[in-house]
Short mmCIF file of C-alpha atoms and ligand atoms in Angstrom, two decimals:
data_model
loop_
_atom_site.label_atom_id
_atom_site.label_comp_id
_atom_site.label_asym_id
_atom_site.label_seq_id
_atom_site.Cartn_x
_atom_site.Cartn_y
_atom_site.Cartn_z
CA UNK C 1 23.30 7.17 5.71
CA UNK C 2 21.17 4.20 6.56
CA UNK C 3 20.27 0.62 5.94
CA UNK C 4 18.06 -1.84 7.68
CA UNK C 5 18.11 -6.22 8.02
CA UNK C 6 15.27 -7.57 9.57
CA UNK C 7 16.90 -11.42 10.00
CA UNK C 8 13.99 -13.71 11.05
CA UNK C 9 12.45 -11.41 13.30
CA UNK C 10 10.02 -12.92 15.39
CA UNK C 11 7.46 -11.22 17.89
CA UNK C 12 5.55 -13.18 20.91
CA UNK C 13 3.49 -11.44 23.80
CA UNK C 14 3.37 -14.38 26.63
CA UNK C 15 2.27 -17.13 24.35
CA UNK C 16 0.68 -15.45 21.11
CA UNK C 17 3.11 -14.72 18.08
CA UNK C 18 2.20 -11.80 16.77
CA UNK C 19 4.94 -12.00 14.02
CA UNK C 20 6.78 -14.66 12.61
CA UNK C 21 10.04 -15.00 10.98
CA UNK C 22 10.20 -11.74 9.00
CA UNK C 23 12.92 -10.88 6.86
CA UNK C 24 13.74 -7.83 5.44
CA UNK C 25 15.80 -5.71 3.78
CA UNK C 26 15.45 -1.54 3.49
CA UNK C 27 18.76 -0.52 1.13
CA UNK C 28 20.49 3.16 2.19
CA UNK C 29 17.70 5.77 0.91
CA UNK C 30 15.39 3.44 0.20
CA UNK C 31 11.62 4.40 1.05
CA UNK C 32 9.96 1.13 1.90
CA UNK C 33 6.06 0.40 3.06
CA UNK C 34 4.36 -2.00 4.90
CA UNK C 35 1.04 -2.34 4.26
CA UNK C 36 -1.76 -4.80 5.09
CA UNK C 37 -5.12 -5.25 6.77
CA UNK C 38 -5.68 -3.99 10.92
CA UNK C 39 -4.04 -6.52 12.96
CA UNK C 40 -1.49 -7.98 10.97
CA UNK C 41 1.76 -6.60 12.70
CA UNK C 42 2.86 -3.17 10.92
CA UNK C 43 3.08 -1.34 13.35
CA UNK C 44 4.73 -3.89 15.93
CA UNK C 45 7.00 -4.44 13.47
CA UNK C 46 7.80 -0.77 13.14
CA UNK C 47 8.04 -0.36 16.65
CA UNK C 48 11.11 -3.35 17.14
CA UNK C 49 12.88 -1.24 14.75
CA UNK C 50 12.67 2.00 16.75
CA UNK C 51 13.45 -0.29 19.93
CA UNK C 52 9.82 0.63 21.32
CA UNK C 53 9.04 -3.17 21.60
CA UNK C 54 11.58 -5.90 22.48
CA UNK C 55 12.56 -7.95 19.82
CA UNK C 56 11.70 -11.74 20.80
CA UNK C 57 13.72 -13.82 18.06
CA UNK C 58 16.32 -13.05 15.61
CA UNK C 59 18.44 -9.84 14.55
CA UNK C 60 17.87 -6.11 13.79
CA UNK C 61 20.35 -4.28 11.82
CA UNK C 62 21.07 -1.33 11.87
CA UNK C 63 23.78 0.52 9.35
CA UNK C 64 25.12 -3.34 10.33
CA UNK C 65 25.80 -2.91 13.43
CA UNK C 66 23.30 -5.39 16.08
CA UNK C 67 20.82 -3.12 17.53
CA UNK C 68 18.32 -5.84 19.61
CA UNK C 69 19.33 -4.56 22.79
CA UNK C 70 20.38 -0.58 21.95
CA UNK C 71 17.78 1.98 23.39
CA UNK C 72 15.54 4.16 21.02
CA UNK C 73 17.65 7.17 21.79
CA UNK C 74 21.33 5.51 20.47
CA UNK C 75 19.65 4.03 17.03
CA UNK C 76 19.57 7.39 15.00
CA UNK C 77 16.52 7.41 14.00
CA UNK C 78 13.17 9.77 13.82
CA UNK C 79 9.55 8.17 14.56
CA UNK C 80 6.23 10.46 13.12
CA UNK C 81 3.12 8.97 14.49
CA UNK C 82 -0.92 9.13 13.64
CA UNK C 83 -1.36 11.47 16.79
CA UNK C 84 1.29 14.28 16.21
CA UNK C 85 2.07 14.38 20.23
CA UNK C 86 3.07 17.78 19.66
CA UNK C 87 3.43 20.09 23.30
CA UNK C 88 -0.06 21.88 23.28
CA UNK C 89 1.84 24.63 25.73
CA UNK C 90 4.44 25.21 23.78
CA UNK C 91 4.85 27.33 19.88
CA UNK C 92 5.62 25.64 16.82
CA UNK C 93 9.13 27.06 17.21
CA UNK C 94 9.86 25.58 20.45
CA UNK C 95 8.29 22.19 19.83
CA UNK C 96 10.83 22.27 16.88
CA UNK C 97 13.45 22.75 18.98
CA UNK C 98 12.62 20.71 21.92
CA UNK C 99 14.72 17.53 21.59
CA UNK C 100 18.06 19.56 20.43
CA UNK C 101 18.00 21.59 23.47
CA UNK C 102 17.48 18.05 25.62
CA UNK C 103 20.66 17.07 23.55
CA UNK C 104 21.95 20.30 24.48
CA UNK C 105 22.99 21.68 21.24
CA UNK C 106 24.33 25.18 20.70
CA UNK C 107 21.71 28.16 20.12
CA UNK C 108 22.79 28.78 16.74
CA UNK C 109 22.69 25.16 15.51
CA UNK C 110 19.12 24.74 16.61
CA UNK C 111 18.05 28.29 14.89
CA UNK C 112 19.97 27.05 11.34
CA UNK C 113 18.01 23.80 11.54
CA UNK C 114 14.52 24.82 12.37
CA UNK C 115 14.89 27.67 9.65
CA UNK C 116 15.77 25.07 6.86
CA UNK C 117 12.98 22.70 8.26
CA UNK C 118 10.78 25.30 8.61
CA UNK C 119 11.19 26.64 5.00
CA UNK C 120 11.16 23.02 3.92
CA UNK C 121 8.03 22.14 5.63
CA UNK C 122 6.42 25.86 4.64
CA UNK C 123 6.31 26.57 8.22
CA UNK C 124 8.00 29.87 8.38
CA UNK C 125 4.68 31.97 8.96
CA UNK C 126 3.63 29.89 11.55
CA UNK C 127 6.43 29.22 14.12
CA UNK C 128 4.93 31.85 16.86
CA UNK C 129 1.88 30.17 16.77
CA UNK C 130 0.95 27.63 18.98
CA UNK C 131 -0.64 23.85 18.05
CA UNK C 132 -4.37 24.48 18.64
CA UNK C 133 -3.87 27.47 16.00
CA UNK C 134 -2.84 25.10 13.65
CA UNK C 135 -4.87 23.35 10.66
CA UNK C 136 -4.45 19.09 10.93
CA UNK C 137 -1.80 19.53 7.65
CA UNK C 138 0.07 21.94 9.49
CA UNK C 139 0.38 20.16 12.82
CA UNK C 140 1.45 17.14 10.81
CA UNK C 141 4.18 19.15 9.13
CA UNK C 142 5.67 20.02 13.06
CA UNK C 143 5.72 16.49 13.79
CA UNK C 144 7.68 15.80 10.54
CA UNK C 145 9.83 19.09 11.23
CA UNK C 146 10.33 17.76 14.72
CA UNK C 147 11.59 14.59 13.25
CA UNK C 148 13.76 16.54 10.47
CA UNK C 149 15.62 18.82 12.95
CA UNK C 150 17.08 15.58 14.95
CA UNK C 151 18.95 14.89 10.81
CA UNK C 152 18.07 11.22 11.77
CA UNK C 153 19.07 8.64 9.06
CA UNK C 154 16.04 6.81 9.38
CA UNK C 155 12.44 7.74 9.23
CA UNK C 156 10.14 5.47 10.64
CA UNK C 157 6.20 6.51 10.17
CA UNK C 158 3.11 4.62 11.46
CA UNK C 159 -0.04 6.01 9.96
CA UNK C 160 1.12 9.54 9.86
CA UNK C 161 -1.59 10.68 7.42
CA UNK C 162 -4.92 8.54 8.35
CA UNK C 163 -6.40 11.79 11.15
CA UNK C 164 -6.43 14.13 8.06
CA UNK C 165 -9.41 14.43 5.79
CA UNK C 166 -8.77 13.06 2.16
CA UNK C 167 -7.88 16.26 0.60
CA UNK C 168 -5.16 17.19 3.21
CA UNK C 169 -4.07 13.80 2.92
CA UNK C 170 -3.45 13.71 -0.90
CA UNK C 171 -1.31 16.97 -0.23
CA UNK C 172 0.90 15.38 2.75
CA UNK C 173 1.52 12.18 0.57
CA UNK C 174 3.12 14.73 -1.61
CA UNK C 175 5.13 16.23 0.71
CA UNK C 176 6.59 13.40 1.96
CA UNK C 177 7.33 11.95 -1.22
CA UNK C 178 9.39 15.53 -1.88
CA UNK C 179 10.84 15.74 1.31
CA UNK C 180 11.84 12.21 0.68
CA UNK C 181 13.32 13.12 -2.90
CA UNK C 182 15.18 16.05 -1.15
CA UNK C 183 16.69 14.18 1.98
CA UNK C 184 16.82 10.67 0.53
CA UNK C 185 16.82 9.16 4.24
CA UNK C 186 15.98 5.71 4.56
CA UNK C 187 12.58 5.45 5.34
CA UNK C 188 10.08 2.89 6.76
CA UNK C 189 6.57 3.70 6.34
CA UNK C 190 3.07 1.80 7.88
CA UNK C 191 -0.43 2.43 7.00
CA UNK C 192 -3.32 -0.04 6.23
CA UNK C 193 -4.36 2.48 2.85
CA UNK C 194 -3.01 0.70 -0.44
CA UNK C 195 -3.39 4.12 -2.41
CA UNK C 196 -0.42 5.65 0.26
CA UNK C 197 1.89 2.41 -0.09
CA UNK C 198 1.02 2.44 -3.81
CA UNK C 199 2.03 6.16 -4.86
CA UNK C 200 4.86 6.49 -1.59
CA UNK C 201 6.49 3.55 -1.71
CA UNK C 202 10.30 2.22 -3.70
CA UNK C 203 9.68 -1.45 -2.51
CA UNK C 204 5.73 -2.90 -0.82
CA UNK C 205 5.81 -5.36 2.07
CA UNK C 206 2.39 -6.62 1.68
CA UNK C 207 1.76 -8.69 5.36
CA UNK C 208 -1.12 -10.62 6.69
CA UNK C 209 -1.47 -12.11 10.12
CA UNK C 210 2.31 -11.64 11.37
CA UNK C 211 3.73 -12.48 8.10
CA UNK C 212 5.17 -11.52 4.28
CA UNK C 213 2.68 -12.47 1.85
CA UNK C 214 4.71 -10.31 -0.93
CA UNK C 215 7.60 -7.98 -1.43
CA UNK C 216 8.38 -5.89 -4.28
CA UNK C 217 7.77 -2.75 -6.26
CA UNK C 218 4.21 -0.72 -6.80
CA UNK C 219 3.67 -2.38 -10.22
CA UNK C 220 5.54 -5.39 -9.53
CA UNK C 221 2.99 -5.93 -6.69
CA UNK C 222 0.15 -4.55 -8.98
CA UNK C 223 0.84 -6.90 -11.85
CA UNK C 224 2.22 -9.78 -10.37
CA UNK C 225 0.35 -10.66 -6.95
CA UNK C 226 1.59 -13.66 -5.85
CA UNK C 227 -1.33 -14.58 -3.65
CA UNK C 228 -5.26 -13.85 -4.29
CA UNK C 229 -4.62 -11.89 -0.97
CA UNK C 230 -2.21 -9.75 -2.39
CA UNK C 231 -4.25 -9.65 -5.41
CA UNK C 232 -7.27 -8.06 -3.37
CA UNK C 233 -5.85 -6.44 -1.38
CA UNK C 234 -3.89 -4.33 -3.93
CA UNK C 235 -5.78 -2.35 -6.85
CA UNK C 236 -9.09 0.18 -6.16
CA UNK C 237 -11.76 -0.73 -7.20
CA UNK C 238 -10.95 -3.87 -5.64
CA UNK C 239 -10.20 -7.15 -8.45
CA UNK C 240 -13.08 -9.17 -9.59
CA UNK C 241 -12.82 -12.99 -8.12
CA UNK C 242 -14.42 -15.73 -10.41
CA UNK C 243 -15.21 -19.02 -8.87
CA UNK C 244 -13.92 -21.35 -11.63
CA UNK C 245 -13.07 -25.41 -12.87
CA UNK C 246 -10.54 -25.87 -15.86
CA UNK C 247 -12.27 -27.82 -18.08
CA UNK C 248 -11.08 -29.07 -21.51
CA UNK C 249 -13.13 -29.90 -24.85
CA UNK C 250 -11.67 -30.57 -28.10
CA UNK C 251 -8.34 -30.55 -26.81
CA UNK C 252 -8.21 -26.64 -25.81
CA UNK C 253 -8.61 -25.75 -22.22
CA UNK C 254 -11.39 -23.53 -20.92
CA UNK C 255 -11.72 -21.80 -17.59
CA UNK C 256 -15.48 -22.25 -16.32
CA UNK C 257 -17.31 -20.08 -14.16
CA UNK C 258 -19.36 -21.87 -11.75
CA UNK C 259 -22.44 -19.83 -12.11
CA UNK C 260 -22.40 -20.77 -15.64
CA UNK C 261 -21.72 -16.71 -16.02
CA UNK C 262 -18.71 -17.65 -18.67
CA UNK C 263 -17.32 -20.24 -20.02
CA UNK C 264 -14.00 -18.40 -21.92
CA UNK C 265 -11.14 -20.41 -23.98
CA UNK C 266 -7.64 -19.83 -22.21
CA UNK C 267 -5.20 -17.56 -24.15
CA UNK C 268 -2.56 -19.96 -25.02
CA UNK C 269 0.29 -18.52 -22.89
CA UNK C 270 -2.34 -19.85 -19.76
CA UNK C 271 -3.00 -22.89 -21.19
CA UNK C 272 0.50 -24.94 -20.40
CA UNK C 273 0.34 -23.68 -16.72
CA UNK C 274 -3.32 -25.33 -16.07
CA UNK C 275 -4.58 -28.87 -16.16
CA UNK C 276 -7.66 -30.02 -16.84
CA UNK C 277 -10.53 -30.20 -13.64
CA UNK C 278 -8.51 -27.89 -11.51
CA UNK C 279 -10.49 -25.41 -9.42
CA UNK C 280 -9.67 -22.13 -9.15
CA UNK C 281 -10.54 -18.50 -8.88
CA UNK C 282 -9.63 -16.31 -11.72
CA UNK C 283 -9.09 -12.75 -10.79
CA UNK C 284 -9.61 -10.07 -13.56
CA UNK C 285 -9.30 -6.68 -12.63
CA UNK C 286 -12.10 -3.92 -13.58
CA UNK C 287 -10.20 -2.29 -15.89
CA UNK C 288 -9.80 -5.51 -17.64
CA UNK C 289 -13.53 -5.85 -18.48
CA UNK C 290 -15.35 -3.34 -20.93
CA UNK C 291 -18.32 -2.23 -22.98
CA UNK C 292 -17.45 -4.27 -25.87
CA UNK C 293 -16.17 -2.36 -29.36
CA UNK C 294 -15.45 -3.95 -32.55
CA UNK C 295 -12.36 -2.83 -32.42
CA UNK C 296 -10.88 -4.09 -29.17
CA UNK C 297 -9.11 -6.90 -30.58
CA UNK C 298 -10.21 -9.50 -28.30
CA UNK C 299 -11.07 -12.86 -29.43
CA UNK C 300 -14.96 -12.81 -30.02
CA UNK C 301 -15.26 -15.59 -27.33
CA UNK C 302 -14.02 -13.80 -24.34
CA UNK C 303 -17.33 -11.70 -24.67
CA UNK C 304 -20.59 -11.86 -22.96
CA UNK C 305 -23.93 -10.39 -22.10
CA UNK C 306 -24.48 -8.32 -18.39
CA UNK C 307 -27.00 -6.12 -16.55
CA UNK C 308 -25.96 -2.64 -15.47
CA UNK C 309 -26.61 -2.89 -11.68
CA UNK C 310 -25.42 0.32 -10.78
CA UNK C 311 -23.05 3.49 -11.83
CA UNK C 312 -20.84 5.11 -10.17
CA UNK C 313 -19.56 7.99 -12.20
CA UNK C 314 -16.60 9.93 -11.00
CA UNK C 315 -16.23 12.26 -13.94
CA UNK C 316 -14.20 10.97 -17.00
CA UNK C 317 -14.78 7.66 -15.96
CA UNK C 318 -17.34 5.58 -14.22
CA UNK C 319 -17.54 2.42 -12.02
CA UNK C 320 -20.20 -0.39 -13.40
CA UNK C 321 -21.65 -2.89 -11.38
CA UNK C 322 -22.56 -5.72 -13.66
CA UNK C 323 -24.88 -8.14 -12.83
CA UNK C 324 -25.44 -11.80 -15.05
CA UNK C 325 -26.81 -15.20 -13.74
CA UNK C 326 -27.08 -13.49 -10.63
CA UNK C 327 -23.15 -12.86 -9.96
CA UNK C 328 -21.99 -9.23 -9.48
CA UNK C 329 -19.23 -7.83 -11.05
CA UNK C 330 -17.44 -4.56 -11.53
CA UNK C 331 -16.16 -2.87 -14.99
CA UNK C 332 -13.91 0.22 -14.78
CA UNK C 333 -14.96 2.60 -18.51
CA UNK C 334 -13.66 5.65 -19.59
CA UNK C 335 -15.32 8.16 -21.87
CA UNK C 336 -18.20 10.72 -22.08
CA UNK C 337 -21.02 8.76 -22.44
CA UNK C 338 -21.91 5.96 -19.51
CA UNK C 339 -24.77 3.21 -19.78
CA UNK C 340 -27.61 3.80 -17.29
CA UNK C 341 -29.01 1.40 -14.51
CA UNK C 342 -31.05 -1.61 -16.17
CA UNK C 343 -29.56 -1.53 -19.79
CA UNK C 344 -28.06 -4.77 -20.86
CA UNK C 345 -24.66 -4.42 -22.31
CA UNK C 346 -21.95 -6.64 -24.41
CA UNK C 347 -18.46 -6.85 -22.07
CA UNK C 348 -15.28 -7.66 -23.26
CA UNK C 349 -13.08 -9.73 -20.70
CA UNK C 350 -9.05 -9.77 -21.45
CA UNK C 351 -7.86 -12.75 -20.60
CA UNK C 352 -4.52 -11.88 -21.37
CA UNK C 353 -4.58 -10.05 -18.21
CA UNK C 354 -6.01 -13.02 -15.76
CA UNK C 355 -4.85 -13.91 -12.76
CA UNK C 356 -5.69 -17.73 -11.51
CA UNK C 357 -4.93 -18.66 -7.76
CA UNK C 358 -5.66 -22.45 -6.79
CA UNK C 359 -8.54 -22.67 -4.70
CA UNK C 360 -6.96 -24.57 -2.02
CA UNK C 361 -3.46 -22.45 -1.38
CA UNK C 362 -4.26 -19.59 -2.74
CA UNK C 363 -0.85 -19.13 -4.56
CA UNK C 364 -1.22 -17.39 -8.26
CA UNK C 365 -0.86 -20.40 -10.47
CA UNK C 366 0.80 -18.53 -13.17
CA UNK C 367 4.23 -17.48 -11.19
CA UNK C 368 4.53 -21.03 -9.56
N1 ATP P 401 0.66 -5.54 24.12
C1 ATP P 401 0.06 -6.47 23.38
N2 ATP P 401 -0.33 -7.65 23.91
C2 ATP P 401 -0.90 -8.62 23.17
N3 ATP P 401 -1.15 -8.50 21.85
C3 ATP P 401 -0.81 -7.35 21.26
C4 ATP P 401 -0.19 -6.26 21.99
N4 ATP P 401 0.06 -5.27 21.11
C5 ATP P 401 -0.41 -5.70 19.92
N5 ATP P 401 -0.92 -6.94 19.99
C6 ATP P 401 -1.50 -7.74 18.90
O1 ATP P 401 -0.54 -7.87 17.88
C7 ATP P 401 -1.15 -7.89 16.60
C8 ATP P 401 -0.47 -6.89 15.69
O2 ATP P 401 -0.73 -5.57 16.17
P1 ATP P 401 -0.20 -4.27 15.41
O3 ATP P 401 -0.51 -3.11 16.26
O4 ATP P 401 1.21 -4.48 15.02
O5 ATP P 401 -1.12 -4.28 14.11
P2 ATP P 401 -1.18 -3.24 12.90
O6 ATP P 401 -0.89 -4.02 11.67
O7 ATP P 401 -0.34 -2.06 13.20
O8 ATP P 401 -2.73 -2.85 12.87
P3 ATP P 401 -3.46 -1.42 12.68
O9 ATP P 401 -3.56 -1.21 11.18
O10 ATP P 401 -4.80 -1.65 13.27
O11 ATP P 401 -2.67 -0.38 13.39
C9 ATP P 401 -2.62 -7.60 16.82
O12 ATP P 401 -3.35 -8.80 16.71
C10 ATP P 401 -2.67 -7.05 18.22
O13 ATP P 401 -3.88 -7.37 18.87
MG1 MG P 402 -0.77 -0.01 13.60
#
């Protein structure tokens, strides 16, 4: 088996860095996913890995051995890409077997192989066939199988999933997770689509413009965000940002929206972290804000009136748009009944659940 060290890894076409100083670290069976917006360097940073791209600054590791300078072919590992480059010519069979017969393995090797990939994958019905006679999922799966057969020790994937329609795609994300359960290889995954790095991923790189903004598990990620990037960019529907001043009266601390939307005392774990006439924004996720109940044992403060903008039901729950002093909102509720368009409703807002970034860094103020 596998592991990967990323040591300062730094990327430069002519005079443009494209990434800068990454570190990283992908343990022996370890599934780990880089994630972030178009253009921030996944996928060059996948590609020095697989020796695709030269590597213009620091070391690659490899099972700990220097790799910087090996070829693609001598690093053991297995790419799947967004377009499956399968051979159109050629069955699903012989596309399978393709790169062990270029490595000249014996007849019987390749036939044990493709029959335990095959079975794996589901395949077996459809190994005669060629490509065009395949569905999107299934020409995926030969591109994994391909990648299976060569018993690499890394996986590397770059947007495997995003040609596939959403159904398909739910079912794939699946299948890779299993596969991944079953052959434990260590894995290094890319896509721009937080739900895949979410439900796929051991360990999240989170990256914007060439560099780390965050590493760490799904819900470490999730419920930590250590930057109102992160923060955003992690979580669907997306986090509610407040634009907010820490005030103080009476010796308590309040956080201030700027619209005049809320003005909410700070739960008292908050309230040593903050100073008085700092600005920030206060992330609060939609979950986090609800049709009020007299039971929800929130303080009666961290309440207020809003607007039903818009619904967006999805079946046993519904996304509100909430609308007050002219600042729009979203609430995540659950249940069987859902307000309509119009009505004006009492939210609760858990504060316990805040997140405040300063205004000027960005950097969540309650990790510091
Ligand atoms: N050959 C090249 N010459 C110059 N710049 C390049 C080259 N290849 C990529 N880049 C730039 O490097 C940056 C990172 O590109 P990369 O393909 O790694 O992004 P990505 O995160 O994979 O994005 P996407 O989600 O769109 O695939 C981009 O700004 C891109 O324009
Ligand atoms: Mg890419």
């Amino acid at each position: 088996m596998s592991n990967i060290e990323l040591k300062n890894i730094k990327k430069n076409y002519g005079k443009t860095t494209v990434i800068e100083g990454l570190d990283l670290s992908v343990a022996d069976g370890e599934f780990v996913v880089l994630v972030g917006p178009s253009g921030c360097g996944k996928s060059t940073t996948l590609r020095m890995i697989a020796g695709l791209e030269d590597i213009t600054g620091g070391d690659l590791l490899i099972d700990d051995k220097l790799m910087n300078l090996v070829s693609p072919t001598d690093r053991g590992i297995a790419m799947v890409f967004q377009d499956y480059a399968l051979y159109p010519h050629m069955t699903v069979y012989e596309n399978l077997a393709f790169s062990l017969r270029l490595k000249k393995a014996p007849k019987k090797t390749i036939e044990e192989r493709i029959t335990a990939a095959a079975e794996m994958l589901s395949l077996t019905p459809y190994l005669e066939r060629k490509p065009a006679d395949l569905s999107g999922g299934q020409r995926q799966r030969v591109a994994m199988g391909r990648a299976i057969v060569k018993k690499s020790n890394v996986f590397l994937y770059d947007e495997p999933l995003s040609n596939l329609d959403a159904k398909l795609r739910h079912k794939m994300r699946t299948e890779i997770k299993r596969f991944h359960i079953q052959a434990k290889t260590t894995s290094v995954y890319v896509t721009h689509d937080q739900l895949e790095a979410m439900t796929l991923g051991d360990k999240l790189v989170v990256m914007s413009d060439g560099k780390v903004e965050q590493i760490g598990t799904p819900l470490e990620i999730y419920q930590r965000p250590m930057s109102k990037f992160v923060a955003t960019f992690i979580g669907n529907p997306t986090i509610n940002m407040f634009t907010c001043e820490v005030v103080k009266e009476d010796d308590t601390l309040l956080i201030k929206e700027a619209n005049g939307v809320f003005k909410f005392t700070l739960p008292e774990s908050k309230q040593e972290l903050l100073s008085e006439g700092m600005k920030v924004s206060m992330g609060i996720r939609p979950s986090d804000i609800f049709i009020s109940k007299k039971n929800d044992h929130l303080p009666p403060e961290w309440r207020i009136d809003g607007k039903v903008d818009m619904v967006e039901l999805l079946g046993k729950n519904a996304f509100l748009t909430m609308k007050s002093n002219d600042i729009l909102f979203q609430s995540e509720v659950m249940g069987s009944e859902f307000p309509q368009i119009g009505e004006t409703k009492l939210l609760s807002f858990n504060l316990n659940h805040i997140h405040l970034f300063d205004d000027a860094t960005g950097i969540n103020l309650l990790y510091k």
